[in-house]
């Protein structure tokens, strides 16, 4: 159960797009459709932004989108806004009732 | 309102035990799997354990396997985490989390505010 690999940081100016990668293996990201992305502001509960690779829960802006290719999932935030500045974590089902989170990416809005 | 409230955290010496609880309200607890997720100071989120709606299947992170036990009492709308042989590296904010849909093990959608566990002598 190794953590999924994410870049430590990503940044963009307001209105720009940023894409965060999440690399796992065929035993987790590559093997299942159950990849999620959470936004986490310090001191608050994590918020589900994307589930099942590319689905958005109600209330999440369509500026947030997800995709997957092989063992790597990606989250794209388009039209960056100041409130998007947060930590983002991917997660994936890893079989045998196990789960794994990514290492986390701090997104900075310049 | 759907709500999860964790309790039971505190300061404990290495090697001792602690039991966390998560009280659920605002939804049919019996129908949902539940998870524990933690965040150590300055670190990322780490999945700890999960349990299906009927306790039929359970999973643990390798880091806690054999030391932690997850359980639930559907009659009390409560989730538990029994933590034994605690280590300093177990120091973290512990969240309980609920999946997005009933009978679904995946996609944690509802989270509590967490309870802090500090393991130190």
PDB file of N, CA and C in Angstrom, chain A residues 7-103:
ATOM      1  N   UNK A   7       2.489  15.629  -7.537  1.00  0.00           N
ATOM      2  CA  UNK A   7       3.506  16.680  -7.410  1.00  0.00           C
ATOM      3  C   UNK A   7       3.233  17.462  -6.135  1.00  0.00           C
ATOM      4  N   UNK A   8       4.287  17.890  -5.426  1.00  0.00           N
ATOM      5  CA  UNK A   8       4.078  18.602  -4.165  1.00  0.00           C
ATOM      6  C   UNK A   8       3.330  19.919  -4.325  1.00  0.00           C
ATOM      7  N   UNK A   9       3.525  20.571  -5.466  1.00  0.00           N
ATOM      8  CA  UNK A   9       2.907  21.878  -5.634  1.00  0.00           C
ATOM      9  C   UNK A   9       2.523  22.128  -7.086  1.00  0.00           C
ATOM     10  N   UNK A  10       1.588  23.046  -7.254  1.00  0.00           N
ATOM     11  CA  UNK A  10       1.171  23.508  -8.573  1.00  0.00           C
ATOM     12  C   UNK A  10       0.654  24.927  -8.392  1.00  0.00           C
ATOM     13  N   UNK A  11       0.762  25.713  -9.421  1.00  0.00           N
ATOM     14  CA  UNK A  11       0.308  27.099  -9.288  1.00  0.00           C
ATOM     15  C   UNK A  11      -0.166  27.660 -10.620  1.00  0.00           C
ATOM     16  N   UNK A  12      -0.927  28.723 -10.538  1.00  0.00           N
ATOM     17  CA  UNK A  12      -1.411  29.404 -11.724  1.00  0.00           C
ATOM     18  C   UNK A  12      -2.015  30.737 -11.347  1.00  0.00           C
ATOM     19  N   UNK A  13      -2.111  31.616 -12.298  1.00  0.00           N
ATOM     20  CA  UNK A  13      -2.728  32.922 -12.071  1.00  0.00           C
ATOM     21  C   UNK A  13      -4.234  32.786 -12.174  1.00  0.00           C
ATOM     22  N   UNK A  14      -4.962  33.708 -11.597  1.00  0.00           N
ATOM     23  CA  UNK A  14      -6.421  33.679 -11.729  1.00  0.00           C
ATOM     24  C   UNK A  14      -6.840  33.589 -13.191  1.00  0.00           C
ATOM     25  N   UNK A  15      -7.782  32.701 -13.465  1.00  0.00           N
ATOM     26  CA  UNK A  15      -8.261  32.521 -14.823  1.00  0.00           C
ATOM     27  C   UNK A  15      -7.521  31.457 -15.606  1.00  0.00           C
ATOM     28  N   UNK A  16      -6.334  31.096 -15.142  1.00  0.00           N
ATOM     29  CA  UNK A  16      -5.568  30.059 -15.837  1.00  0.00           C
ATOM     30  C   UNK A  16      -6.025  28.678 -15.389  1.00  0.00           C
ATOM     31  N   UNK A  17      -5.418  27.664 -16.010  1.00  0.00           N
ATOM     32  CA  UNK A  17      -5.730  26.279 -15.651  1.00  0.00           C
ATOM     33  C   UNK A  17      -4.522  25.630 -15.003  1.00  0.00           C
ATOM     34  N   UNK A  18      -4.800  24.685 -14.134  1.00  0.00           N
ATOM     35  CA  UNK A  18      -3.731  23.890 -13.532  1.00  0.00           C
ATOM     36  C   UNK A  18      -4.178  22.430 -13.556  1.00  0.00           C
ATOM     37  N   UNK A  19      -3.239  21.555 -13.850  1.00  0.00           N
ATOM     38  CA  UNK A  19      -3.526  20.118 -13.881  1.00  0.00           C
ATOM     39  C   UNK A  19      -2.609  19.402 -12.911  1.00  0.00           C
ATOM     40  N   UNK A  20      -3.209  18.546 -12.097  1.00  0.00           N
ATOM     41  CA  UNK A  20      -2.475  17.781 -11.084  1.00  0.00           C
ATOM     42  C   UNK A  20      -2.524  16.302 -11.470  1.00  0.00           C
ATOM     43  N   UNK A  21      -1.379  15.657 -11.463  1.00  0.00           N
ATOM     44  CA  UNK A  21      -1.330  14.234 -11.790  1.00  0.00           C
ATOM     45  C   UNK A  21      -1.330  13.391 -10.519  1.00  0.00           C
ATOM     46  N   UNK A  22      -1.720  12.158 -10.678  1.00  0.00           N
ATOM     47  CA  UNK A  22      -1.808  11.203  -9.571  1.00  0.00           C
ATOM     48  C   UNK A  22      -1.422   9.842 -10.141  1.00  0.00           C
ATOM     49  N   UNK A  23      -0.225   9.384  -9.817  1.00  0.00           N
ATOM     50  CA  UNK A  23       0.295   8.162 -10.417  1.00  0.00           C
ATOM     51  C   UNK A  23       0.294   7.018  -9.420  1.00  0.00           C
ATOM     52  N   UNK A  24      -0.324   5.931  -9.845  1.00  0.00           N
ATOM     53  CA  UNK A  24      -0.352   4.737  -9.010  1.00  0.00           C
ATOM     54  C   UNK A  24       0.131   3.539  -9.795  1.00  0.00           C
ATOM     55  N   UNK A  25      -0.542   2.422  -9.597  1.00  0.00           N
ATOM     56  CA  UNK A  25      -0.179   1.187 -10.274  1.00  0.00           C
ATOM     57  C   UNK A  25      -1.432   0.521 -10.841  1.00  0.00           C
ATOM     58  N   UNK A  26      -1.228  -0.611 -11.484  1.00  0.00           N
ATOM     59  CA  UNK A  26      -2.364  -1.366 -12.008  1.00  0.00           C
ATOM     60  C   UNK A  26      -3.202  -1.977 -10.893  1.00  0.00           C
ATOM     61  N   UNK A  27      -2.665  -1.953  -9.667  1.00  0.00           N
ATOM     62  CA  UNK A  27      -3.403  -2.507  -8.526  1.00  0.00           C
ATOM     63  C   UNK A  27      -4.307  -1.481  -7.862  1.00  0.00           C
ATOM     64  N   UNK A  28      -4.172  -0.237  -8.250  1.00  0.00           N
ATOM     65  CA  UNK A  28      -5.051   0.781  -7.677  1.00  0.00           C
ATOM     66  C   UNK A  28      -5.627   1.667  -8.786  1.00  0.00           C
ATOM     67  N   UNK A  29      -4.973   2.761  -9.103  1.00  0.00           N
ATOM     68  CA  UNK A  29      -5.526   3.705 -10.097  1.00  0.00           C
ATOM     69  C   UNK A  29      -5.850   3.007 -11.420  1.00  0.00           C
ATOM     70  N   UNK A  30      -4.920   2.217 -11.899  1.00  0.00           N
ATOM     71  CA  UNK A  30      -5.107   1.581 -13.201  1.00  0.00           C
ATOM     72  C   UNK A  30      -6.104   0.446 -13.210  1.00  0.00           C
ATOM     73  N   UNK A  31      -6.426  -0.066 -12.027  1.00  0.00           N
ATOM     74  CA  UNK A  31      -7.268  -1.251 -11.970  1.00  0.00           C
ATOM     75  C   UNK A  31      -8.731  -1.004 -11.655  1.00  0.00           C
ATOM     76  N   UNK A  32      -9.062   0.206 -11.249  1.00  0.00           N
ATOM     77  CA  UNK A  32     -10.430   0.488 -10.817  1.00  0.00           C
ATOM     78  C   UNK A  32     -10.887   1.864 -11.293  1.00  0.00           C
ATOM     79  N   UNK A  33     -12.216   2.022 -11.379  1.00  0.00           N
ATOM     80  CA  UNK A  33     -12.774   3.326 -11.748  1.00  0.00           C
ATOM     81  C   UNK A  33     -12.984   4.209 -10.515  1.00  0.00           C
ATOM     82  N   UNK A  34     -12.612   3.706  -9.336  1.00  0.00           N
ATOM     83  CA  UNK A  34     -12.923   4.416  -8.092  1.00  0.00           C
ATOM     84  C   UNK A  34     -11.791   5.351  -7.676  1.00  0.00           C
ATOM     85  N   UNK A  35     -11.530   6.325  -8.537  1.00  0.00           N
ATOM     86  CA  UNK A  35     -10.554   7.368  -8.242  1.00  0.00           C
ATOM     87  C   UNK A  35     -11.319   8.629  -7.866  1.00  0.00           C
ATOM     88  N   UNK A  36     -10.931   9.227  -6.761  1.00  0.00           N
ATOM     89  CA  UNK A  36     -11.582  10.448  -6.271  1.00  0.00           C
ATOM     90  C   UNK A  36     -10.546  11.535  -6.076  1.00  0.00           C
ATOM     91  N   UNK A  37     -11.040  12.763  -6.025  1.00  0.00           N
ATOM     92  CA  UNK A  37     -10.202  13.917  -5.696  1.00  0.00           C
ATOM     93  C   UNK A  37     -10.889  14.716  -4.589  1.00  0.00           C
ATOM     94  N   UNK A  38     -10.100  15.087  -3.581  1.00  0.00           N
ATOM     95  CA  UNK A  38     -10.603  15.898  -2.486  1.00  0.00           C
ATOM     96  C   UNK A  38      -9.842  17.208  -2.405  1.00  0.00           C
ATOM     97  N   UNK A  39     -10.553  18.268  -2.087  1.00  0.00           N
ATOM     98  CA  UNK A  39      -9.967  19.572  -1.792  1.00  0.00           C
ATOM     99  C   UNK A  39      -9.927  19.724  -0.276  1.00  0.00           C
ATOM    100  N   UNK A  40      -8.782  20.163   0.240  1.00  0.00           N
ATOM    101  CA  UNK A  40      -8.638  20.275   1.683  1.00  0.00           C
ATOM    102  C   UNK A  40      -8.052  21.622   2.065  1.00  0.00           C
ATOM    103  N   UNK A  41      -8.889  22.434   2.693  1.00  0.00           N
ATOM    104  CA  UNK A  41      -8.399  23.684   3.266  1.00  0.00           C
ATOM    105  C   UNK A  41      -7.989  23.402   4.707  1.00  0.00           C
ATOM    106  N   UNK A  42      -6.844  23.916   5.137  1.00  0.00           N
ATOM    107  CA  UNK A  42      -6.368  23.671   6.501  1.00  0.00           C
ATOM    108  C   UNK A  42      -7.436  23.982   7.540  1.00  0.00           C
ATOM    109  N   UNK A  43      -7.615  23.045   8.474  1.00  0.00           N
ATOM    110  CA  UNK A  43      -8.577  23.264   9.546  1.00  0.00           C
ATOM    111  C   UNK A  43     -10.002  22.910   9.203  1.00  0.00           C
ATOM    112  N   UNK A  44     -10.228  22.489   7.956  1.00  0.00           N
ATOM    113  CA  UNK A  44     -11.580  22.121   7.551  1.00  0.00           C
ATOM    114  C   UNK A  44     -11.609  20.659   7.103  1.00  0.00           C
ATOM    115  N   UNK A  45     -12.810  20.110   7.013  1.00  0.00           N
ATOM    116  CA  UNK A  45     -12.938  18.743   6.529  1.00  0.00           C
ATOM    117  C   UNK A  45     -12.676  18.694   5.026  1.00  0.00           C
ATOM    118  N   UNK A  46     -12.048  17.636   4.543  1.00  0.00           N
ATOM    119  CA  UNK A  46     -11.855  17.487   3.095  1.00  0.00           C
ATOM    120  C   UNK A  46     -13.195  17.516   2.364  1.00  0.00           C
ATOM    121  N   UNK A  47     -13.167  18.015   1.127  1.00  0.00           N
ATOM    122  CA  UNK A  47     -14.383  18.110   0.314  1.00  0.00           C
ATOM    123  C   UNK A  47     -14.196  17.299  -0.957  1.00  0.00           C
ATOM    124  N   UNK A  48     -15.159  16.430  -1.248  1.00  0.00           N
ATOM    125  CA  UNK A  48     -15.110  15.612  -2.459  1.00  0.00           C
ATOM    126  C   UNK A  48     -15.376  16.484  -3.676  1.00  0.00           C
ATOM    127  N   UNK A  49     -14.434  16.480  -4.617  1.00  0.00           N
ATOM    128  CA  UNK A  49     -14.559  17.313  -5.815  1.00  0.00           C
ATOM    129  C   UNK A  49     -14.849  16.469  -7.059  1.00  0.00           C
ATOM    130  N   UNK A  50     -14.271  15.282  -7.122  1.00  0.00           N
ATOM    131  CA  UNK A  50     -14.431  14.382  -8.260  1.00  0.00           C
ATOM    132  C   UNK A  50     -14.511  12.954  -7.716  1.00  0.00           C
ATOM    133  N   UNK A  51     -15.405  12.143  -8.274  1.00  0.00           N
ATOM    134  CA  UNK A  51     -15.449  10.736  -7.899  1.00  0.00           C
ATOM    135  C   UNK A  51     -15.590   9.883  -9.162  1.00  0.00           C
ATOM    136  N   UNK A  52     -15.273   8.626  -9.024  1.00  0.00           N
ATOM    137  CA  UNK A  52     -15.287   7.705 -10.167  1.00  0.00           C
ATOM    138  C   UNK A  52     -14.612   8.336 -11.388  1.00  0.00           C
ATOM    139  N   UNK A  53     -13.421   8.808 -11.163  1.00  0.00           N
ATOM    140  CA  UNK A  53     -12.506   9.370 -12.162  1.00  0.00           C
ATOM    141  C   UNK A  53     -12.910  10.753 -12.661  1.00  0.00           C
ATOM    142  N   UNK A  54     -14.188  10.906 -13.067  1.00  0.00           N
ATOM    143  CA  UNK A  54     -14.545  12.140 -13.762  1.00  0.00           C
ATOM    144  C   UNK A  54     -15.909  12.713 -13.388  1.00  0.00           C
ATOM    145  N   UNK A  55     -16.573  12.143 -12.406  1.00  0.00           N
ATOM    146  CA  UNK A  55     -17.900  12.632 -12.035  1.00  0.00           C
ATOM    147  C   UNK A  55     -17.804  13.728 -10.975  1.00  0.00           C
ATOM    148  N   UNK A  56     -18.646  14.723 -11.115  1.00  0.00           N
ATOM    149  CA  UNK A  56     -18.673  15.835 -10.159  1.00  0.00           C
ATOM    150  C   UNK A  56     -19.885  15.739  -9.267  1.00  0.00           C
ATOM    151  N   UNK A  57     -19.678  15.796  -7.945  1.00  0.00           N
ATOM    152  CA  UNK A  57     -20.853  15.858  -7.049  1.00  0.00           C
ATOM    153  C   UNK A  57     -21.623  17.142  -7.303  1.00  0.00           C
ATOM    154  N   UNK A  58     -22.895  17.151  -6.979  1.00  0.00           N
ATOM    155  CA  UNK A  58     -23.675  18.366  -7.143  1.00  0.00           C
ATOM    156  C   UNK A  58     -23.068  19.483  -6.295  1.00  0.00           C
ATOM    157  N   UNK A  59     -23.032  20.658  -6.870  1.00  0.00           N
ATOM    158  CA  UNK A  59     -22.493  21.801  -6.155  1.00  0.00           C
ATOM    159  C   UNK A  59     -21.042  22.095  -6.470  1.00  0.00           C
ATOM    160  N   UNK A  60     -20.347  21.149  -7.075  1.00  0.00           N
ATOM    161  CA  UNK A  60     -18.951  21.386  -7.459  1.00  0.00           C
ATOM    162  C   UNK A  60     -18.928  22.046  -8.842  1.00  0.00           C
ATOM    163  N   UNK A  61     -18.245  23.172  -8.963  1.00  0.00           N
ATOM    164  CA  UNK A  61     -18.230  23.885 -10.256  1.00  0.00           C
ATOM    165  C   UNK A  61     -17.663  23.029 -11.373  1.00  0.00           C
ATOM    166  N   UNK A  62     -18.172  23.260 -12.586  1.00  0.00           N
ATOM    167  CA  UNK A  62     -17.678  22.474 -13.723  1.00  0.00           C
ATOM    168  C   UNK A  62     -16.278  22.911 -14.151  1.00  0.00           C
ATOM    169  N   UNK A  63     -15.691  23.833 -13.423  1.00  0.00           N
ATOM    170  CA  UNK A  63     -14.280  24.186 -13.644  1.00  0.00           C
ATOM    171  C   UNK A  63     -13.367  23.035 -13.221  1.00  0.00           C
ATOM    172  N   UNK A  64     -13.907  22.144 -12.425  1.00  0.00           N
ATOM    173  CA  UNK A  64     -13.141  20.992 -11.948  1.00  0.00           C
ATOM    174  C   UNK A  64     -13.486  19.785 -12.824  1.00  0.00           C
ATOM    175  N   UNK A  65     -12.448  19.139 -13.350  1.00  0.00           N
ATOM    176  CA  UNK A  65     -12.670  17.965 -14.177  1.00  0.00           C
ATOM    177  C   UNK A  65     -11.596  16.918 -13.900  1.00  0.00           C
ATOM    178  N   UNK A  66     -11.955  15.665 -14.106  1.00  0.00           N
ATOM    179  CA  UNK A  66     -11.024  14.574 -13.855  1.00  0.00           C
ATOM    180  C   UNK A  66     -10.942  13.631 -15.034  1.00  0.00           C
ATOM    181  N   UNK A  67      -9.801  12.940 -15.120  1.00  0.00           N
ATOM    182  CA  UNK A  67      -9.600  11.965 -16.182  1.00  0.00           C
ATOM    183  C   UNK A  67      -8.604  10.925 -15.707  1.00  0.00           C
ATOM    184  N   UNK A  68      -8.462   9.884 -16.516  1.00  0.00           N
ATOM    185  CA  UNK A  68      -7.500   8.834 -16.176  1.00  0.00           C
ATOM    186  C   UNK A  68      -6.974   8.206 -17.447  1.00  0.00           C
ATOM    187  N   UNK A  69      -5.690   7.903 -17.439  1.00  0.00           N
ATOM    188  CA  UNK A  69      -5.072   7.166 -18.530  1.00  0.00           C
ATOM    189  C   UNK A  69      -4.087   6.175 -17.924  1.00  0.00           C
ATOM    190  N   UNK A  70      -4.383   4.915 -18.096  1.00  0.00           N
ATOM    191  CA  UNK A  70      -3.525   3.893 -17.511  1.00  0.00           C
ATOM    192  C   UNK A  70      -3.484   4.014 -15.996  1.00  0.00           C
ATOM    193  N   UNK A  71      -2.277   4.116 -15.461  1.00  0.00           N
ATOM    194  CA  UNK A  71      -2.112   4.172 -14.010  1.00  0.00           C
ATOM    195  C   UNK A  71      -2.059   5.595 -13.472  1.00  0.00           C
ATOM    196  N   UNK A  72      -2.347   6.574 -14.306  1.00  0.00           N
ATOM    197  CA  UNK A  72      -2.286   7.976 -13.890  1.00  0.00           C
ATOM    198  C   UNK A  72      -3.633   8.672 -14.061  1.00  0.00           C
ATOM    199  N   UNK A  73      -4.085   9.271 -12.962  1.00  0.00           N
ATOM    200  CA  UNK A  73      -5.301  10.093 -12.988  1.00  0.00           C
ATOM    201  C   UNK A  73      -4.885  11.559 -12.944  1.00  0.00           C
ATOM    202  N   UNK A  74      -5.776  12.423 -13.388  1.00  0.00           N
ATOM    203  CA  UNK A  74      -5.475  13.852 -13.410  1.00  0.00           C
ATOM    204  C   UNK A  74      -6.698  14.662 -12.996  1.00  0.00           C
ATOM    205  N   UNK A  75      -6.417  15.753 -12.317  1.00  0.00           N
ATOM    206  CA  UNK A  75      -7.446  16.733 -11.960  1.00  0.00           C
ATOM    207  C   UNK A  75      -7.062  18.042 -12.628  1.00  0.00           C
ATOM    208  N   UNK A  76      -7.989  18.628 -13.352  1.00  0.00           N
ATOM    209  CA  UNK A  76      -7.756  19.931 -13.971  1.00  0.00           C
ATOM    210  C   UNK A  76      -8.708  20.943 -13.363  1.00  0.00           C
ATOM    211  N   UNK A  77      -8.146  22.050 -12.953  1.00  0.00           N
ATOM    212  CA  UNK A  77      -8.948  23.171 -12.463  1.00  0.00           C
ATOM    213  C   UNK A  77      -8.804  24.291 -13.484  1.00  0.00           C
ATOM    214  N   UNK A  78      -9.883  24.609 -14.151  1.00  0.00           N
ATOM    215  CA  UNK A  78      -9.864  25.662 -15.164  1.00  0.00           C
ATOM    216  C   UNK A  78     -10.381  26.959 -14.551  1.00  0.00           C
ATOM    217  N   UNK A  79      -9.988  28.073 -15.147  1.00  0.00           N
ATOM    218  CA  UNK A  79     -10.473  29.350 -14.636  1.00  0.00           C
ATOM    219  C   UNK A  79     -10.192  29.510 -13.161  1.00  0.00           C
ATOM    220  N   UNK A  80      -8.933  29.334 -12.781  1.00  0.00           N
ATOM    221  CA  UNK A  80      -8.545  29.385 -11.372  1.00  0.00           C
ATOM    222  C   UNK A  80      -9.109  30.591 -10.649  1.00  0.00           C
ATOM    223  N   UNK A  81      -9.586  30.338  -9.435  1.00  0.00           N
ATOM    224  CA  UNK A  81     -10.079  31.406  -8.579  1.00  0.00           C
ATOM    225  C   UNK A  81      -9.342  31.349  -7.249  1.00  0.00           C
ATOM    226  N   UNK A  82      -9.331  32.456  -6.552  1.00  0.00           N
ATOM    227  CA  UNK A  82      -8.597  32.543  -5.287  1.00  0.00           C
ATOM    228  C   UNK A  82      -9.026  31.461  -4.310  1.00  0.00           C
ATOM    229  N   UNK A  83     -10.312  31.130  -4.307  1.00  0.00           N
ATOM    230  CA  UNK A  83     -10.806  30.137  -3.344  1.00  0.00           C
ATOM    231  C   UNK A  83     -10.392  28.712  -3.694  1.00  0.00           C
ATOM    232  N   UNK A  84      -9.776  28.528  -4.864  1.00  0.00           N
ATOM    233  CA  UNK A  84      -9.293  27.199  -5.249  1.00  0.00           C
ATOM    234  C   UNK A  84      -7.966  26.872  -4.573  1.00  0.00           C
ATOM    235  N   UNK A  85      -7.362  27.866  -3.961  1.00  0.00           N
ATOM    236  CA  UNK A  85      -6.087  27.636  -3.288  1.00  0.00           C
ATOM    237  C   UNK A  85      -6.306  26.720  -2.094  1.00  0.00           C
ATOM    238  N   UNK A  86      -5.696  25.538  -2.155  1.00  0.00           N
ATOM    239  CA  UNK A  86      -5.915  24.504  -1.143  1.00  0.00           C
ATOM    240  C   UNK A  86      -4.987  23.333  -1.433  1.00  0.00           C
ATOM    241  N   UNK A  87      -5.043  22.340  -0.582  1.00  0.00           N
ATOM    242  CA  UNK A  87      -4.372  21.076  -0.845  1.00  0.00           C
ATOM    243  C   UNK A  87      -5.354  20.148  -1.551  1.00  0.00           C
ATOM    244  N   UNK A  88      -4.855  19.399  -2.518  1.00  0.00           N
ATOM    245  CA  UNK A  88      -5.695  18.470  -3.257  1.00  0.00           C
ATOM    246  C   UNK A  88      -5.105  17.060  -3.145  1.00  0.00           C
ATOM    247  N   UNK A  89      -5.993  16.106  -2.867  1.00  0.00           N
ATOM    248  CA  UNK A  89      -5.571  14.719  -2.711  1.00  0.00           C
ATOM    249  C   UNK A  89      -6.371  13.816  -3.642  1.00  0.00           C
ATOM    250  N   UNK A  90      -5.673  12.959  -4.345  1.00  0.00           N
ATOM    251  CA  UNK A  90      -6.365  11.904  -5.064  1.00  0.00           C
ATOM    252  C   UNK A  90      -6.455  10.699  -4.137  1.00  0.00           C
ATOM    253  N   UNK A  91      -7.357   9.794  -4.465  1.00  0.00           N
ATOM    254  CA  UNK A  91      -7.451   8.539  -3.727  1.00  0.00           C
ATOM    255  C   UNK A  91      -7.999   7.490  -4.667  1.00  0.00           C
ATOM    256  N   UNK A  92      -7.724   6.247  -4.344  1.00  0.00           N
ATOM    257  CA  UNK A  92      -8.175   5.155  -5.190  1.00  0.00           C
ATOM    258  C   UNK A  92      -8.443   3.915  -4.369  1.00  0.00           C
ATOM    259  N   UNK A  93      -9.455   3.159  -4.785  1.00  0.00           N
ATOM    260  CA  UNK A  93      -9.643   1.833  -4.230  1.00  0.00           C
ATOM    261  C   UNK A  93      -8.444   0.997  -4.685  1.00  0.00           C
ATOM    262  N   UNK A  94      -7.979   0.128  -3.782  1.00  0.00           N
ATOM    263  CA  UNK A  94      -6.768  -0.640  -4.085  1.00  0.00           C
ATOM    264  C   UNK A  94      -7.004  -2.136  -3.951  1.00  0.00           C
ATOM    265  N   UNK A  95      -8.272  -2.539  -3.978  1.00  0.00           N
ATOM    266  CA  UNK A  95      -8.578  -3.959  -3.889  1.00  0.00           C
ATOM    267  C   UNK A  95      -8.553  -4.488  -2.473  1.00  0.00           C
ATOM    268  N   UNK A  96      -9.197  -5.622  -2.264  1.00  0.00           N
ATOM    269  CA  UNK A  96      -9.207  -6.299  -0.953  1.00  0.00           C
ATOM    270  C   UNK A  96      -9.610  -5.365   0.178  1.00  0.00           C
ATOM    271  N   UNK A  97     -10.615  -4.546  -0.092  1.00  0.00           N
ATOM    272  CA  UNK A  97     -11.180  -3.614   0.903  1.00  0.00           C
ATOM    273  C   UNK A  97     -10.188  -2.540   1.344  1.00  0.00           C
ATOM    274  N   UNK A  98      -9.159  -2.302   0.561  1.00  0.00           N
ATOM    275  CA  UNK A  98      -8.159  -1.300   0.903  1.00  0.00           C
ATOM    276  C   UNK A  98      -8.281  -0.049   0.054  1.00  0.00           C
ATOM    277  N   UNK A  99      -7.786   1.039   0.586  1.00  0.00           N
ATOM    278  CA  UNK A  99      -7.841   2.324  -0.077  1.00  0.00           C
ATOM    279  C   UNK A  99      -6.464   2.963   0.029  1.00  0.00           C
ATOM    280  N   UNK A 100      -6.180   3.910  -0.866  1.00  0.00           N
ATOM    281  CA  UNK A 100      -4.910   4.617  -0.779  1.00  0.00           C
ATOM    282  C   UNK A 100      -5.108   6.065  -1.220  1.00  0.00           C
ATOM    283  N   UNK A 101      -4.483   6.973  -0.511  1.00  0.00           N
ATOM    284  CA  UNK A 101      -4.513   8.390  -0.865  1.00  0.00           C
ATOM    285  C   UNK A 101      -3.220   8.768  -1.567  1.00  0.00           C
ATOM    286  N   UNK A 102      -3.284   9.879  -2.271  1.00  0.00           N
ATOM    287  CA  UNK A 102      -2.097  10.447  -2.870  1.00  0.00           C
ATOM    288  C   UNK A 102      -1.306  11.247  -1.851  1.00  0.00           C
ATOM    289  N   UNK A 103      -0.121  11.665  -2.266  1.00  0.00           N
ATOM    290  CA  UNK A 103       0.776  12.406  -1.383  1.00  0.00           C
ATOM    291  C   UNK A 103       0.344  13.852  -1.184  1.00  0.00           C
TER     292      UNK A 103
END
